[in-house]
Coordinates of C-alpha atoms and ligand atoms in Angstrom, one line a residue:
M29 CA -1.0 11.0 16.9
E30 CA -1.1 8.5 19.7
Q31 CA 2.2 8.0 21.5
L32 CA 4.1 5.1 19.8
A33 CA 5.6 2.3 21.9
W34 CA 9.4 1.7 21.9
W35 CA 9.0 -1.4 19.6
Q36 CA 7.1 0.7 17.0
K37 CA 10.0 3.1 16.7
T38 CA 12.9 0.7 16.5
I39 CA 14.4 -1.8 14.1
V40 CA 14.3 -5.5 15.1
Y41 CA 17.2 -7.8 14.0
E42 CA 16.6 -11.5 13.7
A43 CA 19.5 -13.5 14.7
Y44 CA 19.8 -17.2 13.8
P45 CA 22.1 -18.1 16.7
K46 CA 23.3 -21.4 15.2
S47 CA 24.8 -19.4 12.3
F48 CA 25.8 -16.1 14.0
L49 CA 29.2 -16.5 15.7
D50 CA 30.8 -19.5 17.3
T51 CA 33.0 -18.8 20.3
E52 CA 33.7 -22.5 21.1
G53 CA 35.1 -23.9 17.9
A54 CA 32.2 -26.4 17.6
G55 CA 31.0 -25.1 14.3
T56 CA 27.7 -23.8 15.6
G57 CA 27.0 -20.3 17.0
T58 CA 26.7 -19.4 20.7
L59 CA 25.1 -16.9 22.9
Q60 CA 28.5 -15.5 23.8
G61 CA 29.0 -14.9 20.1
I62 CA 25.9 -12.7 20.1
I63 CA 27.2 -10.9 23.2
Q64 CA 30.5 -10.2 21.3
K65 CA 28.7 -8.6 18.4
L66 CA 26.2 -6.4 20.4
D67 CA 28.2 -3.2 19.4
Y68 CA 27.9 -4.3 15.8
L69 CA 24.2 -4.6 16.1
A70 CA 23.9 -1.3 17.9
S71 CA 25.7 0.3 15.0
L72 CA 22.8 -0.8 12.8
G73 CA 20.3 1.1 14.9
V74 CA 18.8 -2.1 16.2
G75 CA 16.6 -1.8 19.4
A76 CA 15.6 -5.5 19.7
I77 CA 17.1 -8.8 18.7
W78 CA 14.8 -11.7 18.0
L79 CA 16.6 -15.0 18.7
T80 CA 15.2 -18.1 16.9
P81 CA 14.8 -20.8 19.6
V82 CA 17.8 -21.4 21.9
Y83 CA 16.0 -23.8 24.3
C84 CA 17.2 -27.4 24.8
S85 CA 16.5 -29.3 21.7
P86 CA 17.6 -32.3 19.6
M87 CA 17.8 -29.6 16.8
K88 CA 16.2 -31.7 14.1
D89 CA 14.4 -28.5 13.1
N90 CA 17.1 -26.2 14.5
G91 CA 15.4 -25.5 17.8
Y92 CA 11.8 -25.5 16.7
D93 CA 11.6 -28.9 18.4
I94 CA 11.9 -28.1 22.1
A95 CA 12.8 -30.7 24.6
N96 CA 13.0 -28.5 27.7
Y97 CA 11.5 -25.0 27.7
Y98 CA 13.2 -24.0 30.9
D99 CA 16.8 -24.2 29.9
I100 CA 19.3 -23.1 27.2
D101 CA 20.6 -25.8 24.9
P102 CA 24.3 -26.5 25.9
R103 CA 25.3 -26.0 22.2
F104 CA 24.3 -22.3 22.7
G105 CA 25.6 -21.9 26.2
T106 CA 24.0 -21.7 29.6
M107 CA 21.3 -19.8 31.4
D108 CA 24.0 -17.5 32.8
D109 CA 25.0 -16.6 29.2
M110 CA 21.3 -15.8 28.5
D111 CA 21.1 -13.6 31.5
Q112 CA 24.3 -11.9 30.5
L113 CA 23.1 -11.4 27.0
I114 CA 19.9 -9.7 28.3
A115 CA 21.9 -7.5 30.6
E116 CA 24.6 -6.5 28.1
A117 CA 22.0 -5.8 25.4
E118 CA 20.1 -3.6 27.8
K119 CA 23.2 -1.5 28.4
R120 CA 23.1 -0.7 24.7
N121 CA 19.3 -0.1 24.7
I122 CA 18.6 -3.3 23.0
R123 CA 15.9 -5.8 24.2
I124 CA 16.1 -9.5 23.6
V125 CA 13.0 -11.2 22.0
M126 CA 12.6 -15.0 22.2
D127 CA 10.8 -17.4 19.9
L128 CA 7.9 -19.0 21.6
V129 CA 7.0 -22.3 20.1
M130 CA 3.7 -23.4 21.7
N131 CA 2.0 -25.4 19.0
H132 CA 4.3 -28.4 19.4
T133 CA 7.4 -29.8 21.2
S134 CA 10.1 -32.3 20.4
D135 CA 9.2 -35.9 20.7
E136 CA 12.1 -36.0 23.2
N137 CA 10.3 -33.6 25.5
P138 CA 9.6 -35.4 28.8
W139 CA 6.0 -34.2 28.5
F140 CA 5.6 -36.2 25.4
I141 CA 7.6 -39.2 26.7
E142 CA 5.2 -39.4 29.6
S143 CA 2.1 -38.7 27.5
S144 CA 3.1 -41.5 25.0
S145 CA 3.9 -44.0 27.7
S146 CA 0.2 -45.0 28.4
K147 CA -3.3 -43.7 28.1
E148 CA -3.4 -43.6 31.9
S149 CA -0.3 -41.4 32.3
E150 CA -0.7 -38.0 34.1
K151 CA 0.0 -36.1 30.9
S152 CA -2.1 -38.5 28.7
N153 CA -4.1 -35.6 27.4
W154 CA -1.3 -33.1 26.8
Y155 CA -0.9 -34.2 23.2
I156 CA -3.4 -35.2 20.5
W157 CA -4.1 -38.9 20.4
Q158 CA -6.6 -40.7 18.1
D159 CA -7.4 -44.3 17.4
A160 CA -6.7 -45.7 14.0
K161 CA -9.4 -46.0 11.4
E162 CA -11.0 -49.5 11.3
D163 CA -8.5 -50.7 8.7
G164 CA -5.6 -49.6 11.0
S165 CA -4.8 -46.5 8.9
E166 CA -4.2 -42.9 9.9
P167 CA -7.3 -41.1 11.4
T168 CA -7.3 -38.6 8.5
N169 CA -5.7 -38.1 5.1
W170 CA -4.0 -34.9 6.0
R171 CA -0.5 -34.0 4.8
G172 CA 1.8 -32.2 7.3
V173 CA 3.6 -28.9 6.4
F174 CA 6.8 -30.8 6.1
G175 CA 5.3 -33.7 4.1
G176 CA 3.9 -37.2 5.0
S177 CA 0.9 -37.8 7.1
T178 CA 0.1 -35.6 10.1
W179 CA -0.3 -38.8 12.1
T180 CA 2.4 -41.1 13.5
W181 CA 1.7 -44.5 15.1
C182 CA 2.8 -45.0 18.8
E183 CA 3.0 -48.6 19.8
S184 CA 2.9 -48.0 23.6
R185 CA -0.5 -46.4 23.3
R186 CA -1.7 -48.2 20.2
Q187 CA -2.8 -44.8 18.9
Y188 CA -1.7 -42.2 16.5
Y189 CA -0.4 -38.8 17.6
Y190 CA -0.9 -35.6 15.6
H191 CA 1.8 -33.3 14.2
T192 CA 1.3 -30.3 12.0
F193 CA 5.0 -30.3 11.1
A194 CA 7.5 -33.2 11.2
E195 CA 6.9 -36.5 13.0
F196 CA 9.4 -35.5 15.7
Q197 CA 7.3 -32.4 16.5
P198 CA 4.1 -33.7 18.2
D199 CA 1.4 -31.0 18.6
L200 CA 0.3 -30.0 22.1
N201 CA -3.3 -30.3 23.0
W202 CA -4.6 -26.8 23.8
E203 CA -8.0 -28.2 24.9
C204 CA -6.2 -29.4 28.0
E205 CA -6.3 -26.6 30.5
E206 CA -3.5 -28.1 32.7
M207 CA -1.2 -28.0 29.7
R208 CA -2.1 -24.4 28.8
R209 CA -1.4 -23.3 32.4
E210 CA 2.1 -24.9 32.2
L211 CA 2.8 -23.1 28.9
Y212 CA 1.7 -19.7 30.4
R213 CA 3.9 -20.3 33.5
M214 CA 6.8 -21.0 31.2
A215 CA 6.3 -17.9 29.1
R216 CA 6.1 -15.7 32.3
F217 CA 9.3 -17.4 33.5
W218 CA 11.1 -15.9 30.5
L219 CA 9.3 -12.5 30.6
D220 CA 10.4 -12.1 34.2
K221 CA 14.0 -12.1 32.9
G222 CA 13.3 -8.8 31.2
L223 CA 12.6 -9.9 27.6
G224 CA 11.4 -7.3 25.1
G225 CA 8.9 -9.7 23.6
F226 CA 8.1 -12.9 21.9
R227 CA 7.9 -14.0 18.3
I228 CA 5.2 -16.6 18.4
D229 CA 5.7 -19.6 16.2
A230 CA 3.1 -21.3 14.1
V231 CA 0.4 -20.1 16.4
V232 CA -2.5 -20.3 13.9
Y233 CA -2.3 -24.1 14.2
I234 CA -3.0 -24.5 18.0
K235 CA -6.8 -25.0 17.5
K236 CA -7.6 -28.2 15.6
R237 CA -10.4 -28.8 13.1
P238 CA -12.6 -31.9 13.4
F239 CA -10.6 -35.0 12.5
E240 CA -12.2 -35.9 9.2
D241 CA -10.8 -36.7 5.7
A242 CA -10.5 -33.7 3.3
V243 CA -10.3 -33.4 -0.4
P244 CA -6.8 -34.4 -1.7
D245 CA -4.8 -31.5 -3.2
T246 CA -1.1 -32.5 -3.4
P247 CA 0.7 -34.9 -5.8
D248 CA 0.7 -37.6 -3.1
S249 CA -3.1 -37.6 -3.0
M250 CA -3.3 -36.1 0.5
A251 CA -4.9 -32.9 1.8
D252 CA -2.3 -30.2 2.6
I253 CA -2.8 -29.0 6.2
T254 CA -1.1 -25.6 5.7
L255 CA -4.3 -23.7 5.1
L256 CA -6.8 -26.4 6.1
G257 CA -5.5 -26.5 9.6
S258 CA -5.0 -22.9 10.3
N259 CA -7.1 -20.3 12.2
I260 CA -9.9 -22.7 13.2
P261 CA -12.9 -21.0 15.0
G262 CA -12.3 -21.0 18.7
I263 CA -8.6 -20.2 18.5
L264 CA -9.2 -16.7 19.7
D265 CA -10.5 -18.0 23.1
F266 CA -7.1 -19.6 23.7
L267 CA -5.2 -16.5 22.4
N268 CA -7.2 -14.1 24.5
E269 CA -6.4 -16.2 27.5
F270 CA -2.7 -16.2 26.6
K271 CA -2.7 -12.5 26.2
H272 CA -4.3 -11.8 29.6
E273 CA -2.6 -14.5 31.6
V274 CA 0.9 -14.0 30.1
M275 CA 1.4 -10.6 28.5
D276 CA -0.7 -8.2 30.6
G277 CA 1.5 -6.1 32.7
Y278 CA 4.8 -6.6 30.9
D279 CA 6.4 -4.0 28.7
A280 CA 7.0 -6.6 25.9
F281 CA 5.5 -7.0 22.5
T282 CA 4.2 -10.0 20.6
V283 CA 4.7 -10.7 16.9
A284 CA 2.9 -13.8 15.7
E285 CA 3.5 -15.9 12.7
A286 CA 0.0 -15.9 11.3
N287 CA -0.7 -17.2 7.8
G288 CA -4.4 -17.6 7.0
V289 CA -5.7 -14.6 8.9
K290 CA -8.0 -12.6 6.6
P291 CA -7.9 -8.7 6.5
E292 CA -11.4 -8.5 8.0
E293 CA -10.4 -10.7 10.9
L294 CA -7.4 -8.4 11.8
P295 CA -9.2 -6.4 14.6
D296 CA -9.5 -9.7 16.6
W297 CA -5.8 -10.5 16.0
V298 CA -3.9 -7.2 16.4
G299 CA -3.9 -3.8 18.0
D300 CA -6.0 -2.6 21.0
T301 CA -8.8 -5.0 20.3
G302 CA -6.7 -7.9 19.2
V303 CA -4.6 -10.6 20.8
F304 CA -1.1 -9.6 19.4
D305 CA 0.8 -6.5 18.7
M306 CA 1.9 -7.5 15.2
L307 CA 1.4 -10.4 12.7
F308 CA 3.8 -11.7 10.2
E309 CA 1.9 -12.1 7.0
F310 CA 3.0 -14.2 4.1
N311 CA 1.1 -12.6 1.2
H312 CA 3.9 -10.4 -0.2
M313 CA 6.4 -13.3 0.1
D314 CA 4.1 -15.8 -1.6
V315 CA 4.4 -13.6 -4.7
A316 CA 7.9 -15.1 -5.3
M317 CA 7.7 -18.2 -3.2
G318 CA 4.4 -19.7 -4.4
K319 CA 1.2 -20.0 -2.4
N320 CA 1.2 -21.7 1.0
G321 CA 4.8 -22.5 0.8
A322 CA 4.3 -24.9 -2.1
W323 CA 7.4 -23.7 -3.8
Y324 CA 7.9 -26.6 -6.1
K325 CA 5.3 -24.9 -8.3
P326 CA 7.0 -22.0 -10.2
A327 CA 5.7 -18.6 -9.2
R328 CA 5.6 -15.9 -11.9
W329 CA 5.2 -12.4 -10.5
K330 CA 4.8 -8.9 -11.6
L331 CA 5.5 -5.8 -9.5
P332 CA 1.8 -5.0 -8.9
D333 CA 1.4 -8.4 -7.2
L334 CA 4.0 -7.4 -4.7
T335 CA 3.0 -3.8 -4.3
S336 CA -0.7 -4.5 -4.0
A337 CA 0.0 -7.1 -1.2
L338 CA 2.2 -4.5 0.6
T339 CA -0.4 -1.8 0.2
A340 CA -3.2 -4.1 1.5
S341 CA -1.1 -4.7 4.6
Q342 CA -0.2 -1.1 5.0
T343 CA -3.9 -0.1 4.7
A344 CA -5.1 -2.8 7.1
T345 CA -2.6 -2.0 9.8
A346 CA -3.3 1.7 9.5
Q347 CA -6.7 0.8 11.0
N348 CA -5.6 -2.0 13.3
G349 CA -2.3 -2.9 14.9
W350 CA 1.1 -2.3 13.6
Y351 CA 3.0 -3.9 10.7
P352 CA 6.2 -6.0 10.9
I353 CA 8.0 -5.3 7.6
Y354 CA 10.2 -8.1 6.3
F355 CA 11.6 -9.5 3.1
E356 CA 13.9 -12.1 4.7
N357 CA 13.8 -14.5 7.7
H358 CA 15.1 -17.9 8.5
D359 CA 12.3 -19.5 6.5
Q360 CA 12.9 -17.6 3.3
A361 CA 15.6 -17.6 0.7
R362 CA 17.5 -14.4 0.2
A363 CA 15.2 -11.8 -1.2
V364 CA 17.3 -10.6 -4.1
S365 CA 17.9 -14.2 -5.3
Q366 CA 14.3 -15.1 -4.8
F367 CA 12.7 -12.1 -6.5
F368 CA 15.5 -11.5 -9.1
P369 CA 17.3 -14.7 -9.8
R370 CA 18.8 -13.2 -12.9
A371 CA 19.9 -9.9 -11.5
V372 CA 23.4 -8.7 -12.5
N373 CA 23.9 -5.8 -10.0
T374 CA 22.8 -7.6 -6.9
T375 CA 24.3 -4.9 -4.7
A376 CA 21.9 -2.4 -6.1
A377 CA 19.0 -4.8 -5.7
S378 CA 19.9 -5.4 -2.1
K379 CA 20.0 -1.7 -1.4
M380 CA 16.7 -1.2 -3.1
F381 CA 15.0 -3.8 -0.9
G382 CA 16.7 -2.2 2.1
C383 CA 15.2 1.1 1.2
V384 CA 11.6 -0.3 1.0
L385 CA 12.2 -2.3 4.2
M386 CA 13.2 0.7 6.2
T387 CA 10.7 3.3 4.9
L388 CA 7.3 1.5 4.8
R389 CA 5.1 2.2 7.8
G390 CA 5.9 -0.4 10.6
T391 CA 8.7 -2.0 12.4
P392 CA 11.5 -3.3 10.1
F393 CA 12.6 -6.9 10.8
L394 CA 16.1 -7.2 9.4
Y395 CA 17.4 -10.7 9.1
Q396 CA 21.1 -11.6 9.6
G397 CA 23.1 -11.3 6.4
E398 CA 20.4 -9.1 4.8
E399 CA 22.4 -6.1 5.8
L400 CA 25.4 -7.4 3.8
G401 CA 23.3 -8.2 0.7
Y402 CA 23.6 -12.0 1.1
L403 CA 22.6 -14.2 -1.9
N404 CA 21.4 -17.8 -2.2
V405 CA 23.8 -20.7 -2.4
A406 CA 23.5 -23.4 -5.0
W407 CA 24.8 -26.7 -3.7
S408 CA 25.3 -29.6 -6.1
S409 CA 22.9 -32.2 -4.5
I410 CA 19.9 -32.3 -2.2
D411 CA 22.2 -34.3 0.2
C412 CA 24.2 -31.1 0.8
Y413 CA 21.1 -29.5 2.4
D414 CA 20.2 -29.8 6.0
D415 CA 16.6 -28.5 6.0
V416 CA 13.6 -30.8 6.5
S417 CA 11.3 -28.7 4.4
S418 CA 13.7 -28.6 1.5
Y419 CA 13.7 -32.4 1.4
N420 CA 9.9 -32.3 1.4
Q421 CA 9.6 -29.8 -1.4
Y422 CA 12.3 -31.6 -3.4
D423 CA 10.2 -34.9 -3.2
L424 CA 7.0 -33.0 -4.1
A425 CA 8.7 -31.6 -7.1
L426 CA 9.8 -35.1 -8.2
Q427 CA 6.3 -36.4 -7.6
A428 CA 4.9 -33.6 -9.7
G429 CA 7.0 -34.9 -12.6
K430 CA 10.1 -32.7 -12.5
T431 CA 13.5 -34.1 -13.1
E432 CA 16.1 -34.2 -10.4
E433 CA 17.8 -31.2 -12.0
Q434 CA 14.6 -29.2 -12.0
A435 CA 13.8 -30.2 -8.4
L436 CA 17.3 -29.1 -7.3
A437 CA 16.7 -25.8 -9.1
C438 CA 13.6 -25.2 -6.9
V439 CA 15.8 -25.9 -3.9
H440 CA 18.4 -23.4 -5.1
L441 CA 15.7 -20.8 -5.5
H442 CA 13.7 -21.2 -2.3
S443 CA 15.4 -23.5 0.3
R444 CA 15.5 -22.2 3.8
D445 CA 19.1 -23.1 4.0
N446 CA 19.9 -20.2 1.7
A447 CA 19.2 -18.0 4.8
R448 CA 21.0 -20.2 7.2
T449 CA 24.6 -20.2 6.0
P450 CA 26.9 -18.7 8.7
M451 CA 27.5 -15.0 9.1
Q452 CA 30.5 -13.7 7.3
W453 CA 32.5 -11.5 9.7
D454 CA 35.8 -11.2 7.8
A455 CA 37.9 -12.7 5.0
S456 CA 39.7 -15.2 7.2
E457 CA 39.2 -18.9 7.1
N458 CA 35.5 -19.8 7.6
A459 CA 34.7 -16.1 7.4
G460 CA 35.6 -15.6 11.1
F461 CA 32.4 -17.5 12.0
T462 CA 34.2 -20.5 13.6
T463 CA 37.6 -22.0 14.2
G464 CA 36.0 -25.5 13.7
T465 CA 34.0 -26.9 10.9
P466 CA 30.9 -24.9 10.2
W467 CA 27.7 -26.8 10.5
L468 CA 26.5 -25.5 7.1
P469 CA 29.0 -24.4 4.4
I470 CA 30.0 -20.8 4.3
H471 CA 28.9 -18.9 1.1
D472 CA 31.6 -18.8 -1.5
D473 CA 31.5 -15.0 -1.7
Y474 CA 32.8 -14.5 1.9
Q475 CA 36.1 -12.9 1.0
T476 CA 34.3 -9.9 -0.6
C477 CA 31.0 -10.1 1.2
N478 CA 31.7 -9.7 4.9
V479 CA 31.3 -7.2 7.7
E480 CA 34.9 -6.1 7.9
V481 CA 35.2 -5.4 4.2
Q482 CA 31.9 -3.7 3.9
S483 CA 32.5 -1.5 7.0
T484 CA 35.3 0.2 5.1
N485 CA 33.4 0.7 1.9
P486 CA 31.1 3.7 1.9
N487 CA 29.2 2.2 -1.1
S488 CA 28.5 -1.2 0.5
V489 CA 25.1 -2.6 1.4
L490 CA 26.1 -2.5 5.1
E491 CA 26.9 1.2 5.0
W492 CA 23.6 1.8 3.1
Y493 CA 21.7 0.1 5.9
R494 CA 23.5 2.2 8.5
S495 CA 22.5 5.4 6.6
L496 CA 18.9 4.2 6.4
A497 CA 18.9 3.5 10.2
Q498 CA 20.3 7.0 10.8
L499 CA 17.7 8.6 8.5
R500 CA 14.9 6.9 10.5
E501 CA 16.3 8.6 13.6
D502 CA 16.5 12.0 11.8
L503 CA 13.2 11.9 10.0
P504 CA 10.3 11.0 12.3
V505 CA 7.9 11.0 9.4
L506 CA 9.4 7.7 8.4
I507 CA 8.2 6.2 11.7
E508 CA 5.0 8.1 12.3
G509 CA 3.8 9.2 8.9
D510 CA 0.8 7.8 7.0
Y511 CA 1.4 5.7 4.0
E512 CA 0.0 6.2 0.5
E513 CA 0.9 4.3 -2.7
L514 CA 1.5 6.8 -5.5
L515 CA 1.7 4.7 -8.6
P516 CA -0.6 1.7 -8.0
G517 CA -0.3 -0.9 -10.7
D518 CA 3.0 0.4 -12.1
E519 CA 5.1 -2.5 -13.5
H520 CA 8.5 -1.1 -12.6
I521 CA 8.4 1.6 -9.9
Y522 CA 7.1 1.1 -6.4
A523 CA 6.3 4.7 -5.3
F524 CA 4.8 5.7 -2.0
S525 CA 4.7 8.7 0.4
R526 CA 4.8 9.1 4.1
T527 CA 3.1 12.1 5.6
N528 CA 2.5 13.5 9.0
G529 CA 1.0 17.0 9.2
S530 CA 3.4 19.2 7.2
E531 CA 6.2 16.6 7.2
K532 CA 6.5 14.5 4.0
A533 CA 8.8 11.9 2.5
V534 CA 8.5 10.3 -0.9
I535 CA 10.1 6.9 -1.8
L536 CA 10.6 5.6 -5.4
A537 CA 12.1 2.2 -5.9
N538 CA 12.9 0.9 -9.3
F539 CA 12.3 -2.9 -9.4
A540 CA 13.6 -3.1 -13.0
E541 CA 17.2 -3.6 -13.8
R542 CA 17.1 -0.9 -16.5
F543 CA 16.6 2.9 -16.6
V544 CA 13.0 3.9 -16.0
P545 CA 11.7 7.4 -16.4
Y546 CA 9.3 8.9 -13.8
D547 CA 7.2 12.0 -13.4
T548 CA 9.2 14.6 -11.4
T549 CA 6.0 16.2 -10.0
L550 CA 5.9 13.1 -7.6
A551 CA 8.7 14.7 -5.6
E552 CA 8.0 18.3 -6.4
G553 CA 9.3 20.7 -3.7
L554 CA 11.2 17.9 -2.0
T555 CA 14.9 17.3 -1.7
V556 CA 16.8 14.0 -2.0
A557 CA 17.6 12.6 1.4
L558 CA 19.2 9.4 0.3
S559 CA 19.7 7.6 -3.0
T560 CA 21.1 4.1 -3.5
H561 CA 23.3 5.3 -6.4
G562 CA 24.5 8.5 -4.7
N563 CA 24.1 10.6 -7.9
H564 CA 20.4 10.7 -8.6
T565 CA 19.3 12.3 -11.9
P566 CA 15.8 13.8 -11.7
G567 CA 13.3 12.2 -14.1
S568 CA 15.0 8.9 -14.4
L569 CA 15.8 6.0 -12.1
Q570 CA 18.9 3.9 -12.8
P571 CA 18.6 0.1 -12.7
F572 CA 17.4 -0.9 -9.2
E573 CA 17.8 2.6 -8.0
A574 CA 15.8 3.7 -5.0
V575 CA 15.5 7.3 -3.8
I576 CA 14.1 8.9 -0.6
W577 CA 13.0 12.6 -0.8
R578 CA 12.0 14.8 2.2
N579 CA 10.8 18.2 2.7
Ligands
LIG614 C1 7.8 -21.9 11.9 C2 9.3 -21.6 12.0 C3 10.0 -22.6 11.2 C4 9.7 -24.0 11.8 C5 8.2 -24.2 11.9 C6 7.9 -25.3 12.9 O1 7.3 -21.8 10.6 O2 9.5 -20.3 11.5 O3 11.4 -22.4 11.1 O4 10.3 -25.0 11.1 O5 7.5 -23.1 12.5 O6 8.2 -25.0 14.2

């Protein structure tokens, strides 16, 4: 087997800095907060920390609206804090990974302010401007990912500008070479600080399709841009240029958010022949979430929907590239609540997901709170939520004929804010997250679900994750081994093996909250390495039990 790179052998932890740890009493997390918890993260076996954006931003989409790429937002700290974080992390063998948002900026970015000032401005062409239709309306009938038209009128230019996401997130014009060069310069500025890589945001949208009306497909009679506007031919020219002008020569990885890339296109996108090292796919998450993020439509799923999606990705990345495994991130609700809204033993379900996360072939991406078995919140009104996309999906649900109560139930199930509540460090006021008022309410369960309490309980979700991380160190087959699904189509058990020469591991995860028998020949000649329930009885899996065997 070819020598694996450092990022293929490690675990990546996604931190949502705004909700991680506040050292200033302002109610929002800081970079110093992350520095304080580096030993904690090292104890989880983490080798890289992906920070969602910490650049200067008005924070209308929590940093995914960048006003200045070259500085840290004062709410998070200073450039010195960032340099200190990179250095302190490195002492613990942890690399820092930043989020690179190159599809759009904030409308408060001076680039946009200049571009919007007049058609003659120096940066006139850095964003996407179009004249109105003859009747003065928007150039196309496209609906943005966060709702409403993808076009907003600008009086100073008497033109519309284009935005894939919210109106305050104008899209950059990648056809403009001068703009691209500036983005590349900016990315190298950060790599030169010693970053371990970039998570590349919304990159499938950088190339635009011809600006023409499309067939309406949402309750507001517009055409949703989520699929329509992604992965447009010609995009790879830009991405190849990015790869060579930015990434070549650095020991840093790229993981791109890439919905809409088809399996047969993967060789162009990942691996030796592709533009990135890894791609985040959405297929396995869409099983519970609904296609293309349209989560106001109820999604009914069966285990084979999930396992066949996972196996398809495992098979595709066995040929090309490497797989970033995830069940949670800052855009997803908590996995257990989303997949099993009626689960009783949520601790067992969290451990079962953890087992799959840490034993599939690829690099596990663990999202903050997942290691504690966080669950969704259920606030009493849409006004309690902060997230732009939750407002949008709530409105869509109402337009689709749901009652307010039903629309709110969709928000409870899928809102991104479920993943954004503050970290729970201990049982003190505000869970030890802040001495001020937290920007988003702390989950009600913080007195029992927190790092301090779980660290002293050998049966906690947190200790389970630590055992899994240790097992990955002890059992190289979990990192290097090939994947094979053992019971395709099974409605309750997800079973797979990992093999590398004579080394073998078998994983069985019971996705049902009831006892399920299994054929013991699946693990013949192997011994139990870890089991979620501690006392595995051969031949039967307890509700949500997961077991790892090894030879
Ligand atoms: C990505 C981010 C998401 C953000 C959006 C717009 O999907 O993960 O949080 O809102 O891009 O930048």
